[in-house]
Short mmCIF file of C-alpha atoms in Angstrom, two decimals:
data_model
loop_
_atom_site.label_atom_id
_atom_site.label_comp_id
_atom_site.label_asym_id
_atom_site.label_seq_id
_atom_site.Cartn_x
_atom_site.Cartn_y
_atom_site.Cartn_z
CA ASP A 1 -46.76 -51.90 -57.61
CA THR A 2 -45.20 -52.90 -54.34
CA ASP A 3 -43.96 -56.50 -54.28
CA MET A 4 -45.31 -57.65 -50.92
CA ASN A 5 -43.70 -61.11 -51.28
CA ALA A 6 -40.25 -59.52 -51.47
CA GLU A 7 -41.05 -57.33 -48.46
CA LEU A 8 -42.24 -60.30 -46.42
CA ILE A 9 -39.12 -62.30 -47.30
CA ALA A 10 -36.86 -59.38 -46.34
CA HIS A 11 -38.82 -58.95 -43.12
CA GLY A 12 -38.34 -62.64 -42.31
CA TYR A 13 -34.59 -62.44 -42.87
CA ALA A 14 -34.37 -59.30 -40.72
CA ASN A 15 -36.20 -61.05 -37.87
CA ALA A 16 -34.05 -64.16 -38.18
CA PHE A 17 -30.77 -62.24 -38.06
CA SER A 18 -32.04 -60.01 -35.27
CA GLY A 19 -32.94 -63.09 -33.23
CA LEU A 20 -29.59 -64.75 -33.87
CA PHE A 21 -27.74 -61.74 -32.52
CA GLY A 22 -30.05 -61.12 -29.56
CA GLY A 23 -31.75 -58.07 -31.03
CA LEU A 24 -35.36 -56.99 -30.93
CA GLN A 25 -37.79 -58.23 -33.51
CA THR A 26 -38.67 -56.00 -36.41
CA TYR A 27 -42.14 -55.10 -37.51
CA MET A 28 -43.68 -54.50 -40.89
CA THR A 29 -46.39 -52.01 -41.46
CA TYR A 30 -48.19 -52.23 -44.74
CA SER A 31 -49.32 -48.61 -44.38
CA ASN A 32 -45.71 -47.36 -44.51
CA SER A 33 -45.05 -49.37 -47.66
CA LEU A 34 -48.26 -48.15 -49.23
CA LEU A 35 -47.53 -44.51 -48.36
CA TYR A 36 -44.00 -44.85 -49.77
CA ALA A 37 -45.24 -46.39 -53.01
CA LYS A 38 -48.08 -43.87 -53.47
CA SER A 39 -45.73 -40.93 -52.94
CA GLY A 40 -43.56 -42.11 -55.84
CA GLY A 41 -40.70 -43.73 -53.93
CA LYS A 42 -38.47 -45.77 -56.20
CA GLY A 43 -35.00 -47.15 -55.77
CA LYS A 44 -32.47 -47.50 -53.02
CA VAL A 45 -31.64 -43.81 -52.66
CA SER A 46 -35.19 -42.84 -51.79
CA SER A 47 -35.40 -45.80 -49.39
CA LEU A 48 -32.24 -44.65 -47.62
CA ALA A 49 -33.62 -41.11 -47.47
CA ILE A 50 -36.71 -42.46 -45.70
CA VAL A 51 -34.48 -44.34 -43.25
CA ALA A 52 -32.48 -41.17 -42.50
CA LEU A 53 -35.64 -39.10 -42.07
CA THR A 54 -37.13 -41.73 -39.75
CA MET A 55 -33.98 -41.74 -37.61
CA VAL A 56 -33.98 -37.93 -37.36
CA LEU A 57 -37.67 -37.84 -36.48
CA PHE A 58 -37.15 -40.55 -33.88
CA VAL A 59 -34.67 -38.29 -32.09
CA ILE A 60 -36.26 -34.86 -32.51
CA GLY A 61 -39.83 -35.91 -33.29
CA PRO A 62 -41.26 -35.74 -29.77
CA SER A 63 -40.23 -32.10 -29.40
CA ILE A 64 -41.73 -31.20 -32.79
CA ALA A 65 -44.96 -33.14 -32.26
CA SER A 66 -46.30 -30.64 -29.76
CA TYR A 67 -46.33 -27.96 -32.50
CA LEU A 68 -48.37 -29.99 -34.99
CA PRO A 69 -52.16 -29.79 -34.83
CA ARG A 70 -53.79 -33.09 -33.89
CA CYS A 71 -56.16 -32.81 -36.82
CA MET A 72 -53.20 -33.16 -39.22
CA ALA A 73 -52.17 -36.48 -37.69
CA GLY A 74 -55.80 -37.62 -37.71
CA THR A 75 -56.22 -36.63 -41.34
CA LEU A 76 -53.09 -38.54 -42.36
CA LEU A 77 -54.27 -41.64 -40.49
CA LEU A 78 -57.72 -41.36 -42.08
CA HIS A 79 -56.20 -40.98 -45.55
CA ILE A 80 -53.94 -44.02 -45.10
CA GLY A 81 -56.85 -46.01 -43.66
CA ILE A 82 -59.06 -45.24 -46.65
CA ASP A 83 -56.24 -46.21 -49.04
CA LEU A 84 -55.80 -49.51 -47.20
CA VAL A 85 -59.52 -50.25 -47.44
CA LEU A 86 -59.59 -49.40 -51.14
CA GLU A 87 -56.50 -51.50 -51.84
#
């Protein structure tokens, strides 16, 4: 199971340090944590892999997005939404 208390504490520290150094606030999405946990993510290596993938998709994602069917994005959102309701 995902320890939401630990995630909230880490999120609070990240926001505090970001504010102290004039950075933007962070955000926490429960759906990302749920998707990570349900896909079998465990440990620091898989967490760092997700960070690297997110950074790559942030840079090249907009050019790739036009090739993906909209129904795939909608299906993923629906699936995550149903999991959140059932949780």
